[in-house]
Amino acid sequence: MTRLKTSLIALTFFIGFFVHADEGMWFLMFIERLNQRDMEKMGLQLTADEIYSINHSSLKDAVVQFNGGCTAEIISKDGLILTNHHCGFGAIAELSTPANDYLTNGWWASKREDEMKPKSLYVRFFVRMDDVSKRILDKVNGTMTESEREKIIKEEIAAIEKENSENGKYTVSVRSFFQGNEYYYFVYQDYKDVRLVGTPPNSIGKFGGDTDNWEWPRHTGDFSMFRVYADSLGNPAEFSSTNVPLQPKHHLPVNIKGVQEGDFAMILGYPGRTNRWLPASGINQNVKFAYPAWVEASKTAMDAMKIHMAKDPATRLKYDSKYASIANYWKNRAGMIEALTKFKTAKSKAKNEQAFNNWANEPTHKEKYGKVVATINSFYDATNDKSRHDNYLSILFRSSAFATISRSLGPQIQAYERAKEEDKAIALQTLKIAVTDFYASISLQAEKDILAAGLSLYLAKANFPVVPSIELALMAVKNDMNLFIDNLFKNSVFETYEKLLAYLDNSNGMAISDDPLMSFSTNMIAHLNQRTDASFAQQNEFLRAYRLLVEGLRESGLATIEYPDANSTLRLTYGKVSALPKDKRNDAVTNYYTTLQGAINKYKPNDAEFDLPKRLMELNDAKDFGEYADKNGYMPVNFLTNNDITGGNSGSPVLNGKGELIGLAFDGNIEAMAGDVIFDDLLQKTINVDIRYVLFIIDKYAGAKHIVDEMTIIR
Ligand code: ARG
């Protein structure tokens, strides 16, 4: 039996390996064992040790997590970093004013001293990782309740984090994989002095806007550049004019020889979240309840924001970044609903779960696994309506700054209120900075409208018990939403910057928790997080069942994949440069690349999404591409690979077999939006900026050749 099982696992593994060479987000520490041979066959010329080593410099030292949500890479010995334009967008917006609008006009530092420091921006270097599954799981057993189990694991995690942090030098994070069946720790080092080096204008960096977002063919120069600074010893330091550019352990050489279909391509980066192990009933919940609410609430917020953004440039700069990130996932989730429905993903998953359930109910497995599938299904049945409700509310929180005021400014104000008399002056100083930043980032009228629109939608569509205090307050004003909102602000110290400052200087004995806007926000968040004993117990039952499902799928050989879901930890994916086959939605181009001429074919003068700078078109007319043109004469813009990435990989380096930079990953394609749940061998692609386009824009378009000269170029 055991032998049969082992060979069954080996067989699945073997088949899986050849069918899905491009599928998988792999751990760097296992490459030698799991992927090396396959990668070599496809074109890798590095050893596993040259990709990930804890003893000497390796590729991993040139890949950083960018500001918590994206990826970036080091491309010079002076700490120059490259990431996407949409990853740097928030920082660029923050540094912009209507008079110096770098989003609209682009900007390049002509010397180091000009490089600009946004308020908070950090990059995270990966030092090492290790497996602590045994250490943690030896401490727990199957008879414990989930709460007991969680408590013990938490304690062990805290100990591991402490042991490896070297007294705060490193950030250590222990994460669970395979739904709690494995644990690894990750050691990181954060650098906080990160400065803007340059950015193309929106008309290049965000060319095509939301219309082209998630689409192929694509013509976007989605890149921006920053630099990491350190103290004179190379250690992380707060911003200071005496800081110097970091001398990294490794920087990526840049290869401008060009890419061909079939070329090996690998990507290292920080994929945020996939749900490849999600059960069928979970997919159904997302498709029918959660995502439709997400999509509708996002659209409502976007419409409200857009009206105010169109009114004046200062408001546009305030909301550009928030708008773009809501719009990004609005289109993504709509695409997921469509793709998951079209490909009947839940149905094929359910079939596999049926096979698992048969295995699970064989006499030898029944005790441990017999109820797993039933428990999971009844959990989703019971939470479908709540998931819709929760999504309406969560998107409201994402779009309205005042809905979450109890989470943002609230705790800081309360800390100030609680501070000892002698500490108050200092506390007030830092608090005032936060308050100033908050009011600088919003427009009051826009916020009122965003909140009114989101709240109206929530009350009308949640189809579930809504926040009771809001229902009552609205009844008192005969359900007049605008009156309700006006009163809420009028009676609150948060109504204006001046009012809040006056309150902080003299509260007249009122506690901030009694403020109507503050308690409105507190009540909403509490309502979202509310759990009854029964729902808490059911949630725990579900977590246990999901963990057992994954364990059982792996044990039975019925698992369809061999790698853990993405969770913002460093992964490698490998495959090749590859074209998207023609299908009904995408019949324009079957190429694996697009060209500058293609961008110009989309050009619409003065359009918010498809305008192009004159200078770029002149360069194209003159075929003045410098050394960056393809040998066939065209200027490449974007290309496709069949790598397996997701959100968070944005800005990741695309590398050839020698570990040289050939592109910059920035998007996925709408045909494969089911990809976070199931990898599609035929349709799933990564959309990349060709590195030659990046260099062409910097050198020929922006005239910032000194920045290209910093790099190690392979010609
Ligand atoms: N789809 C891209 C990603 O998730 C983001 C692109 C941002 N551009 C935009 N038009 N909203 O990485």
XYZ file of C-alpha atoms and ligand atoms in Angstrom:
727
model
C 0.000 0.000 0.000
C 2.648 2.464 1.034
C 4.721 1.607 -1.986
C 1.768 1.927 -4.263
C 1.035 5.306 -2.752
C 4.588 6.515 -3.201
C 4.704 5.484 -6.817
C 1.324 7.092 -7.345
C 2.665 10.354 -5.981
C 5.804 9.981 -8.050
C 3.712 9.354 -11.140
C 1.518 12.395 -10.641
C 4.608 14.409 -9.977
C 6.263 13.113 -13.107
C 3.300 13.800 -15.355
C 2.650 17.141 -13.714
C 6.207 18.079 -14.378
C 6.143 17.708 -18.103
C 2.671 18.935 -18.767
C 3.087 22.066 -16.670
C 6.694 23.098 -17.152
C 5.612 26.753 -16.986
C 3.152 26.363 -14.116
C 4.306 26.822 -10.556
C 5.590 29.414 -8.122
C 8.580 27.671 -6.623
C 10.582 28.193 -3.455
C 14.170 29.213 -4.117
C 15.571 26.762 -1.573
C 14.131 23.745 -3.407
C 15.112 24.603 -6.964
C 17.999 22.216 -7.059
C 15.816 19.305 -6.004
C 12.610 20.136 -7.880
C 13.333 22.265 -10.908
C 17.000 22.441 -11.828
C 17.061 19.624 -14.382
C 13.901 20.786 -16.081
C 15.142 24.362 -16.205
C 18.473 23.320 -17.680
C 16.695 21.482 -20.448
C 14.814 24.658 -21.213
C 17.873 26.900 -21.277
C 19.030 27.749 -17.774
C 22.796 28.142 -17.582
C 23.088 28.986 -13.884
C 23.458 26.589 -10.982
C 20.816 26.575 -8.268
C 23.462 28.068 -6.030
C 23.874 31.044 -8.327
C 20.160 31.712 -7.982
C 19.882 31.254 -4.233
C 22.789 31.007 -1.842
C 23.119 31.978 1.775
C 26.924 31.948 1.664
C 27.760 34.146 -1.284
C 26.005 36.621 -3.536
C 23.358 35.223 -5.869
C 20.424 36.369 -7.999
C 18.167 36.658 -4.996
C 20.270 39.566 -3.682
C 19.178 41.686 -6.636
C 15.433 41.131 -6.131
C 13.529 43.170 -3.549
C 9.991 43.506 -2.400
C 8.920 47.067 -3.232
C 6.882 48.935 -0.635
C 5.123 45.804 0.608
C 3.080 45.062 -2.502
C 5.288 44.925 -5.593
C 8.660 43.596 -6.714
C 11.740 45.484 -7.942
C 15.298 44.669 -8.991
C 18.717 46.202 -8.479
C 20.329 47.073 -11.789
C 23.493 48.969 -10.910
C 26.312 48.799 -8.419
C 24.930 52.040 -6.979
C 21.602 50.684 -5.824
C 19.543 51.745 -8.852
C 16.213 49.927 -8.814
C 13.703 49.250 -11.506
C 10.039 48.563 -10.896
C 6.734 49.171 -12.648
C 5.277 52.623 -13.177
C 2.104 51.426 -11.481
C 4.179 50.346 -8.461
C 5.904 53.712 -8.157
C 2.659 55.527 -8.978
C 1.658 56.389 -5.396
C 5.095 57.796 -4.586
C 5.252 59.771 -7.834
C 1.757 61.190 -7.180
C 2.801 62.156 -3.670
C 5.836 64.065 -4.995
C 3.734 65.793 -7.672
C 1.832 69.076 -7.480
C -0.346 70.662 -10.149
C 2.626 72.923 -10.981
C 5.158 70.066 -11.023
C 3.060 67.161 -12.173
C 5.522 64.306 -12.688
C 2.728 61.831 -13.410
C 1.634 63.856 -16.404
C 5.014 65.106 -17.569
C 7.512 62.494 -16.457
C 10.717 63.453 -14.695
C 14.382 62.405 -14.506
C 17.008 63.351 -11.951
C 19.975 64.843 -13.781
C 22.239 64.204 -10.807
C 22.105 62.166 -7.601
C 21.351 65.186 -5.373
C 18.136 65.793 -7.290
C 16.693 62.370 -6.521
C 13.514 62.837 -4.493
C 12.509 61.103 -1.288
C 8.779 60.318 -0.930
C 7.471 60.143 2.630
C 7.279 56.455 3.173
C 8.665 53.980 0.720
C 10.772 50.966 1.578
C 12.392 48.000 -0.086
C 12.901 44.616 1.510
C 15.898 42.402 0.825
C 15.597 38.657 1.231
C 18.395 37.215 3.385
C 17.455 33.554 3.810
C 14.655 31.073 4.470
C 14.298 27.698 6.113
C 11.830 24.926 6.785
C 10.418 24.893 10.332
C 7.483 22.573 9.629
C 8.708 19.811 11.890
C 9.625 22.125 14.719
C 6.182 23.724 14.697
C 3.986 20.754 13.870
C 5.648 18.495 16.462
C 4.122 20.780 19.066
C 0.518 20.145 18.005
C -1.707 17.129 17.401
C -5.003 16.205 15.803
C -6.985 16.108 19.043
C -6.433 19.776 19.916
C -9.097 22.346 19.190
C -8.190 24.857 16.498
C -7.847 27.590 19.121
C -5.404 25.534 21.169
C -3.488 24.681 18.064
C -3.347 28.287 16.944
C -2.104 29.457 20.330
C 0.749 26.946 20.438
C 1.791 27.690 16.870
C 1.745 31.416 17.569
C 4.087 30.970 20.527
C 6.503 28.883 18.521
C 6.438 31.391 15.686
C 7.233 34.215 18.104
C 10.225 32.218 19.393
C 11.519 31.554 15.867
C 11.150 35.205 14.947
C 13.052 36.283 18.033
C 15.869 33.768 17.509
C 16.540 34.956 13.974
C 16.046 38.705 14.184
C 19.524 39.414 15.589
C 18.121 42.002 17.954
C 16.013 43.789 15.401
C 18.574 43.877 12.599
C 16.300 41.641 10.539
C 12.582 41.337 10.051
C 11.649 37.683 10.425
C 8.392 36.284 9.213
C 7.135 32.722 9.686
C 4.451 31.762 7.208
C 2.213 28.787 6.767
C 2.038 26.930 3.453
C -0.250 24.275 2.040
C -3.026 25.545 4.360
C -1.083 24.963 7.562
C 0.636 21.716 6.555
C 4.088 23.309 6.278
C 5.843 26.299 7.833
C 8.881 28.302 6.697
C 10.616 31.311 8.128
C 11.935 34.200 6.042
C 14.618 36.653 7.082
C 14.489 40.113 5.548
C 16.306 43.411 5.782
C 14.371 46.625 5.126
C 15.778 49.856 3.694
C 13.684 52.981 4.171
C 15.637 55.633 2.321
C 14.395 55.048 -1.220
C 14.326 57.942 -3.681
C 12.747 58.568 -7.058
C 15.295 58.613 -9.895
C 12.917 58.971 -12.787
C 9.650 58.139 -14.442
C 8.195 58.372 -17.925
C 4.965 60.383 -18.268
C 1.613 58.624 -17.802
C 1.206 58.666 -21.572
C 4.054 56.116 -21.726
C 4.015 54.500 -18.263
C 0.254 54.030 -18.175
C -0.403 54.087 -21.923
C -3.748 52.442 -22.644
C -5.028 53.168 -19.115
C -7.800 51.023 -17.735
C -9.034 50.171 -21.233
C -5.845 48.251 -22.009
C -5.195 47.124 -18.444
C -5.150 43.275 -18.322
C -5.242 43.161 -22.131
C -3.016 41.940 -24.902
C -1.865 43.309 -27.354
C -0.333 45.891 -25.085
C 1.930 48.930 -25.553
C 2.699 50.197 -22.063
C 6.102 51.438 -20.835
C 5.142 50.403 -17.322
C 8.378 51.256 -15.494
C 9.839 53.761 -13.034
C 13.189 54.000 -11.278
C 14.316 54.524 -7.737
C 17.523 54.261 -5.743
C 18.207 52.666 -2.364
C 20.304 54.684 0.054
C 22.150 53.424 3.125
C 24.488 54.768 5.758
C 28.195 54.833 4.966
C 28.539 51.219 6.157
C 25.750 50.006 3.900
C 23.267 49.596 6.722
C 19.618 50.652 6.565
C 19.124 54.211 7.774
C 16.385 56.787 8.067
C 16.555 59.470 5.385
C 19.610 61.693 5.707
C 21.570 63.861 3.307
C 24.691 62.017 4.430
C 23.315 58.655 3.258
C 24.977 57.146 0.204
C 23.732 54.888 -2.598
C 23.673 51.280 -1.427
C 26.369 49.048 -2.878
C 24.352 45.851 -3.358
C 25.707 42.297 -3.105
C 24.516 41.690 -6.645
C 23.019 43.732 -9.465
C 21.446 42.358 -12.626
C 23.275 42.815 -15.920
C 20.956 44.144 -18.621
C 20.842 42.219 -21.885
C 19.746 44.189 -24.961
C 20.251 41.484 -27.574
C 16.499 40.925 -27.813
C 14.100 38.062 -27.227
C 12.891 35.312 -29.571
C 9.868 33.098 -29.249
C 10.875 29.974 -27.331
C 13.694 31.653 -25.391
C 14.021 30.565 -21.785
C 12.587 33.122 -19.344
C 12.361 33.059 -15.573
C 10.879 35.495 -13.091
C 11.758 36.019 -9.443
C 9.320 37.993 -7.357
C 6.718 38.299 -4.646
C 3.382 36.927 -5.920
C 0.677 38.101 -3.492
C -2.143 35.589 -3.417
C -3.316 32.605 -5.397
C -6.080 30.158 -4.544
C -5.036 27.119 -6.502
C -6.080 24.792 -3.651
C -9.477 26.445 -3.212
C -12.343 23.928 -3.069
C -15.171 24.018 -5.606
C -17.699 25.497 -3.194
C -15.259 28.315 -2.422
C -14.957 29.088 -6.112
C -18.734 29.143 -6.351
C -18.956 31.538 -3.439
C -16.525 33.910 -5.103
C -18.162 33.745 -8.512
C -21.737 34.125 -7.319
C -21.534 36.169 -4.126
C -18.212 37.783 -3.253
C -16.878 39.007 -6.601
C -20.141 40.424 -7.983
C -20.395 42.605 -4.860
C -16.726 43.557 -5.158
C -17.183 44.562 -8.800
C -20.350 46.560 -8.194
C -19.026 48.386 -5.125
C -15.775 49.219 -6.933
C -17.624 50.698 -9.882
C -19.782 52.802 -7.568
C -16.703 54.178 -5.800
C -14.889 54.802 -9.099
C -17.831 56.740 -10.532
C -18.043 58.944 -7.454
C -14.288 59.549 -7.448
C -14.101 60.271 -11.139
C -16.552 63.174 -10.957
C -14.323 64.969 -8.483
C -11.055 64.017 -10.157
C -12.276 65.582 -13.386
C -13.034 68.861 -11.612
C -9.515 69.938 -10.713
C -5.921 68.712 -11.045
C -5.170 68.827 -7.317
C -8.051 66.456 -6.572
C -6.994 64.223 -9.440
C -3.503 63.890 -7.966
C -5.022 63.038 -4.584
C -7.181 60.217 -5.928
C -5.268 58.954 -8.974
C -3.496 56.175 -7.123
C -6.500 54.989 -5.133
C -8.639 55.076 -8.258
C -6.112 53.046 -10.252
C -5.843 50.309 -7.655
C -9.623 49.995 -7.274
C -10.039 50.015 -11.066
C -7.330 47.375 -11.410
C -9.144 44.816 -9.258
C -12.562 45.874 -10.515
C -11.535 44.658 -13.960
C -9.663 41.670 -12.567
C -12.618 40.376 -10.553
C -15.041 40.905 -13.429
C -12.616 38.940 -15.620
C -12.421 36.205 -13.008
C -16.182 35.824 -12.849
C -16.263 35.471 -16.611
C -13.302 33.104 -16.942
C -14.242 30.859 -14.014
C -17.762 30.603 -15.360
C -16.680 29.990 -18.942
C -14.124 27.328 -18.048
C -16.442 25.686 -15.494
C -13.562 25.641 -13.038
C -15.734 24.826 -10.035
C -17.157 21.830 -11.862
C -13.785 20.305 -12.678
C -12.599 20.954 -9.132
C -15.732 19.340 -7.732
C -14.988 16.232 -9.775
C -11.568 15.930 -8.233
C -13.047 16.509 -4.778
C -15.535 13.721 -5.453
C -12.637 11.378 -6.177
C -10.963 12.578 -3.021
C -14.139 12.043 -1.036
C -14.300 8.436 -2.240
C -10.718 7.901 -1.141
C -11.407 9.730 2.127
C -14.251 7.392 2.942
C -12.312 4.204 2.471
C -12.127 2.459 5.860
C -8.447 3.338 6.451
C -8.930 7.066 5.799
C -12.440 7.594 7.034
C -11.717 8.585 10.587
C -9.320 11.362 9.618
C -10.710 12.552 6.286
C -14.287 11.216 6.014
C -16.060 14.501 6.821
C -13.649 16.925 5.174
C -15.537 17.637 1.964
C -18.924 17.843 3.692
C -17.588 20.266 6.310
C -16.101 22.513 3.659
C -19.260 22.549 1.598
C -21.513 23.344 4.525
C -19.199 26.173 5.591
C -19.489 27.855 2.212
C -23.255 27.255 2.110
C -23.581 28.998 5.429
C -21.376 31.973 4.528
C -22.411 32.828 0.973
C -24.705 35.686 1.971
C -22.251 37.063 4.461
C -19.464 37.044 1.890
C -21.548 39.268 -0.379
C -22.306 41.621 2.511
C -18.649 41.689 3.550
C -17.474 42.587 0.081
C -19.800 45.576 -0.227
C -18.466 46.800 3.096
C -14.798 46.024 2.421
C -14.769 47.966 -0.827
C -16.423 50.866 0.963
C -13.530 50.740 3.433
C -11.044 50.707 0.603
C -12.581 53.731 -1.097
C -13.735 55.964 1.758
C -11.107 57.556 3.992
C -13.673 58.425 6.680
C -15.241 54.973 6.855
C -11.912 53.761 8.210
C -10.994 56.822 10.286
C -11.184 54.723 13.485
C -8.442 52.544 12.056
C -6.234 55.299 10.603
C -6.205 58.474 12.702
C -8.334 57.080 15.539
C -5.720 55.011 17.374
C -3.162 57.834 17.195
C -5.590 60.334 18.655
C -6.479 57.907 21.422
C -2.826 57.328 22.202
C -2.423 61.090 22.472
C -5.431 61.318 24.794
C -3.972 58.611 27.020
C -0.442 60.038 27.041
C 0.962 61.331 30.332
C 0.827 65.113 30.704
C 4.590 65.457 30.249
C 4.540 63.414 26.993
C 1.627 65.261 25.425
C 3.557 67.968 23.620
C 5.713 65.475 21.736
C 2.751 63.204 21.002
C 0.823 66.172 19.613
C 3.668 67.044 17.273
C 3.724 63.643 15.568
C -0.053 63.446 15.579
C -0.302 66.791 13.793
C 1.929 65.492 11.006
C -0.394 62.524 10.498
C -3.452 64.796 10.571
C -1.888 67.172 8.040
C -1.042 64.249 5.737
C -4.541 62.878 6.049
C -6.275 66.112 5.066
C -3.749 66.757 2.307
C -4.705 63.410 0.771
C -8.489 63.974 0.569
C -11.114 66.320 -0.761
C -13.998 66.733 1.674
C -16.705 66.961 -0.966
C -15.336 63.915 -2.796
C -15.241 61.960 0.459
C -18.851 62.827 1.276
C -19.976 61.639 -2.140
C -17.873 58.457 -2.111
C -19.254 57.581 1.299
C -22.860 58.386 0.375
C -22.698 56.331 -2.817
C -21.002 53.335 -1.203
C -23.282 53.356 1.800
C -26.426 53.581 -0.326
C -25.297 50.642 -2.403
C -24.399 48.630 0.671
C -27.762 49.227 2.331
C -29.660 48.423 -0.846
C -27.748 45.329 -1.920
C -26.067 43.658 1.046
C -29.101 41.416 1.534
C -27.965 40.615 5.056
C -28.296 42.303 8.464
C -26.549 45.657 8.007
C -24.838 47.880 10.612
C -27.743 48.473 13.057
C -26.715 51.962 14.196
C -26.617 53.218 10.619
C -30.044 51.829 9.863
C -31.447 53.579 12.927
C -29.765 56.894 12.227
C -31.024 56.852 8.671
C -34.564 56.141 9.779
C -34.367 59.246 11.957
C -33.784 61.367 8.839
C -36.380 59.517 6.743
C -33.649 57.691 4.809
C -32.268 60.904 3.356
C -28.693 59.764 2.735
C -27.293 63.202 1.924
C -28.824 64.706 5.038
C -27.452 61.823 7.095
C -23.950 62.360 5.708
C -24.122 66.141 6.108
C -25.174 65.800 9.752
C -22.507 63.216 10.390
C -19.767 65.580 9.222
C -21.315 68.714 10.681
C -21.383 67.161 14.153
C -17.895 65.700 13.899
C -14.508 67.207 14.730
C -13.229 65.412 11.625
C -15.267 67.691 9.371
C -12.257 69.867 8.613
C -8.555 70.036 9.286
C -9.019 73.212 11.327
C -11.797 71.735 13.430
C -9.730 68.680 14.266
C -6.671 70.754 15.175
C -8.805 72.958 17.417
C -10.158 69.834 19.094
C -6.681 68.440 19.653
C -5.585 71.704 21.227
C -8.637 71.805 23.453
C -10.980 68.843 23.645
C -13.233 70.370 26.319
C -13.331 66.998 28.005
C -14.800 65.110 25.046
C -13.173 61.763 24.183
C -12.620 61.105 20.481
C -14.514 57.812 20.767
C -17.670 59.920 21.336
C -17.269 61.718 18.047
C -20.098 60.720 15.681
C -17.864 60.012 12.654
C -15.449 58.092 14.788
C -18.143 55.866 16.282
C -19.786 55.478 12.880
C -16.486 54.071 11.591
C -15.922 51.940 14.703
C -19.395 50.410 14.395
C -18.957 49.521 10.748
C -15.632 47.809 11.280
C -16.956 45.971 14.322
C -19.949 44.822 12.293
C -17.703 43.393 9.593
C -15.598 41.518 12.127
C -18.466 40.384 14.331
C -18.498 36.658 15.124
C -20.997 34.669 17.128
C -19.771 31.636 19.059
C -21.437 29.469 16.463
C -19.852 31.217 13.482
C -16.485 31.184 15.209
C -16.782 27.435 15.783
C -17.832 26.889 12.206
C -14.910 28.922 10.936
C -12.531 26.761 12.970
C -14.128 23.573 11.696
C -13.616 24.864 8.201
C -9.965 25.772 8.737
C -9.288 22.300 10.056
C -11.126 20.703 7.143
C -9.296 22.822 4.571
C -5.954 21.877 6.090
C -6.954 18.205 6.030
C -8.191 18.499 2.460
C -4.784 19.686 1.316
C -2.998 17.079 3.412
C -5.289 14.362 2.084
C -5.020 15.481 -1.533
C -1.243 15.251 -1.265
C -1.333 11.931 0.574
C -3.762 10.326 -1.877
C -1.903 11.511 -4.952
C -5.016 13.368 -6.090
C -3.435 16.790 -5.762
C -3.164 18.500 -9.120
C -0.270 20.768 -8.135
C 2.984 20.437 -6.209
C 3.675 23.973 -5.026
C 2.053 26.115 -2.313
C -0.272 29.029 -2.955
C 1.325 32.445 -3.317
C 1.421 34.454 -0.097
C 3.810 37.359 -0.757
C 6.924 35.229 -0.301
C 9.729 35.103 -2.835
C 9.148 32.603 -5.656
C 10.618 31.647 -8.968
C 8.654 30.741 -12.069
C 10.213 29.614 -15.314
C 9.024 29.065 -18.844
C 9.616 30.739 -22.145
C 8.848 33.624 -24.435
C 5.577 32.551 -25.997
C 2.692 33.887 -28.087
C -0.963 33.972 -27.125
C -2.969 31.758 -29.469
C -5.793 33.336 -31.405
C -9.120 33.118 -29.669
C -12.420 34.894 -30.101
C -11.605 37.709 -27.759
C -8.117 38.261 -28.968
C -7.915 38.013 -32.708
C -5.842 41.119 -33.380
C -2.311 39.852 -33.014
C -0.826 36.457 -32.431
C 2.697 37.792 -31.986
C 4.631 37.399 -28.794
C 5.672 41.063 -28.990
C 4.336 44.541 -29.765
C 6.091 47.543 -31.281
C 6.235 51.303 -30.919
C 4.452 51.562 -34.275
C 1.649 49.509 -32.696
C 1.388 52.055 -29.877
C 1.202 54.849 -32.402
C -1.553 53.009 -34.244
C -3.594 53.327 -31.027
C -2.750 57.022 -30.580
C -5.684 59.367 -29.834
C -4.615 62.995 -29.385
C -5.483 64.423 -25.941
C -7.214 61.229 -24.885
C -6.858 60.430 -21.177
C -5.622 56.921 -21.989
C -4.238 56.864 -25.526
C -2.418 60.161 -25.921
C 1.307 59.941 -26.725
C 4.138 62.451 -26.340
C 5.066 64.187 -29.595
C 8.730 63.472 -29.078
C 8.080 59.739 -29.003
C 6.329 59.872 -32.354
C 9.125 61.949 -33.845
C 11.665 59.356 -32.719
C 9.538 56.689 -34.340
C 9.197 58.635 -37.597
C 12.951 59.110 -37.732
C 13.525 55.489 -36.651
C 15.892 57.032 -34.155
C 16.010 54.047 -31.803
C 19.678 54.226 -30.848
C 21.097 50.814 -30.127
C 17.786 49.554 -28.774
C 15.935 48.558 -31.953
C 15.357 44.913 -32.760
C 17.634 43.554 -35.443
C 14.545 43.455 -37.660
C 14.267 47.209 -37.447
C 11.291 47.734 -35.139
C 11.277 49.233 -31.655
C 9.945 46.552 -29.295
C 7.569 47.574 -26.489
C 6.042 44.560 -24.703
C 6.422 40.788 -24.986
C 4.730 37.689 -23.613
C 6.059 34.763 -21.630
C 4.185 31.783 -20.218
C 5.454 32.407 -16.685
C 3.173 31.867 -13.728
C 2.704 35.161 -11.879
C 0.060 37.124 -10.042
C -0.435 40.546 -8.404
C 2.635 41.348 -6.306
C 4.896 40.087 -9.065
C 4.446 43.508 -10.658
C 7.899 44.925 -11.334
C 9.591 41.521 -11.226
C 12.681 40.932 -13.353
C 12.340 38.678 -16.394
C 15.679 36.913 -16.767
C 17.332 34.867 -19.470
C 19.210 31.615 -18.847
C 22.253 33.524 -17.635
C 20.350 35.598 -15.115
C 20.486 38.755 -17.239
C 17.578 41.167 -17.326
C 15.515 41.000 -20.530
C 12.257 42.516 -19.306
C 10.007 43.678 -16.550
C 6.808 41.777 -15.700
C 3.761 43.991 -15.284
C 0.496 42.275 -16.056
C -1.577 39.220 -16.844
C -4.056 38.759 -19.673
C -7.836 38.875 -19.352
C -8.326 35.540 -21.167
C -6.665 33.806 -18.223
C -8.180 35.653 -15.281
C -9.076 32.282 -13.776
C -5.334 31.865 -13.350
C -5.261 32.613 -9.649
C -7.457 29.556 -9.154
C -6.290 27.301 -11.955
C -3.303 27.736 -14.248
C -4.268 27.690 -17.896
C -1.553 26.062 -20.006
C -2.842 27.498 -23.237
C -3.954 30.992 -22.352
C -2.064 32.117 -19.272
C 0.677 34.611 -20.113
C 2.762 37.231 -18.394
C 2.934 40.629 -20.094
C 6.400 42.207 -19.872
C 8.039 45.479 -20.838
C 10.965 44.734 -23.149
C 14.090 46.045 -21.424
C 15.152 47.637 -24.709
C 12.069 49.870 -24.572
C 12.936 50.896 -20.996
C 16.451 51.917 -22.052
C 15.223 53.597 -25.229
C 12.804 55.755 -23.223
C 15.456 56.756 -20.693
C 18.229 57.376 -23.187
C 16.602 58.561 -26.425
C 13.252 59.921 -25.230
C 14.201 61.471 -21.869
C 17.861 62.202 -22.636
C 18.974 60.639 -19.354
C 21.783 58.531 -20.792
C 23.786 58.903 -17.557
C 21.325 56.486 -15.967
C 21.798 53.866 -18.680
C 25.555 54.334 -18.317
C 25.285 53.215 -14.719
C 24.092 49.771 -15.775
C 26.046 46.732 -16.878
C 24.871 46.342 -20.467
C 25.283 43.094 -22.411
C 25.262 43.984 -26.108
N -2.965 45.018 -14.012
C -1.748 45.473 -13.412
C -1.398 44.623 -12.215
O -2.251 44.158 -11.513
C -1.833 46.892 -12.941
C -1.897 47.864 -14.023
C -2.176 49.268 -13.523
N -2.727 50.035 -14.614
C -3.976 50.524 -14.665
N -4.396 51.029 -15.772
N -4.795 50.504 -13.631
O -0.250 44.465 -11.894
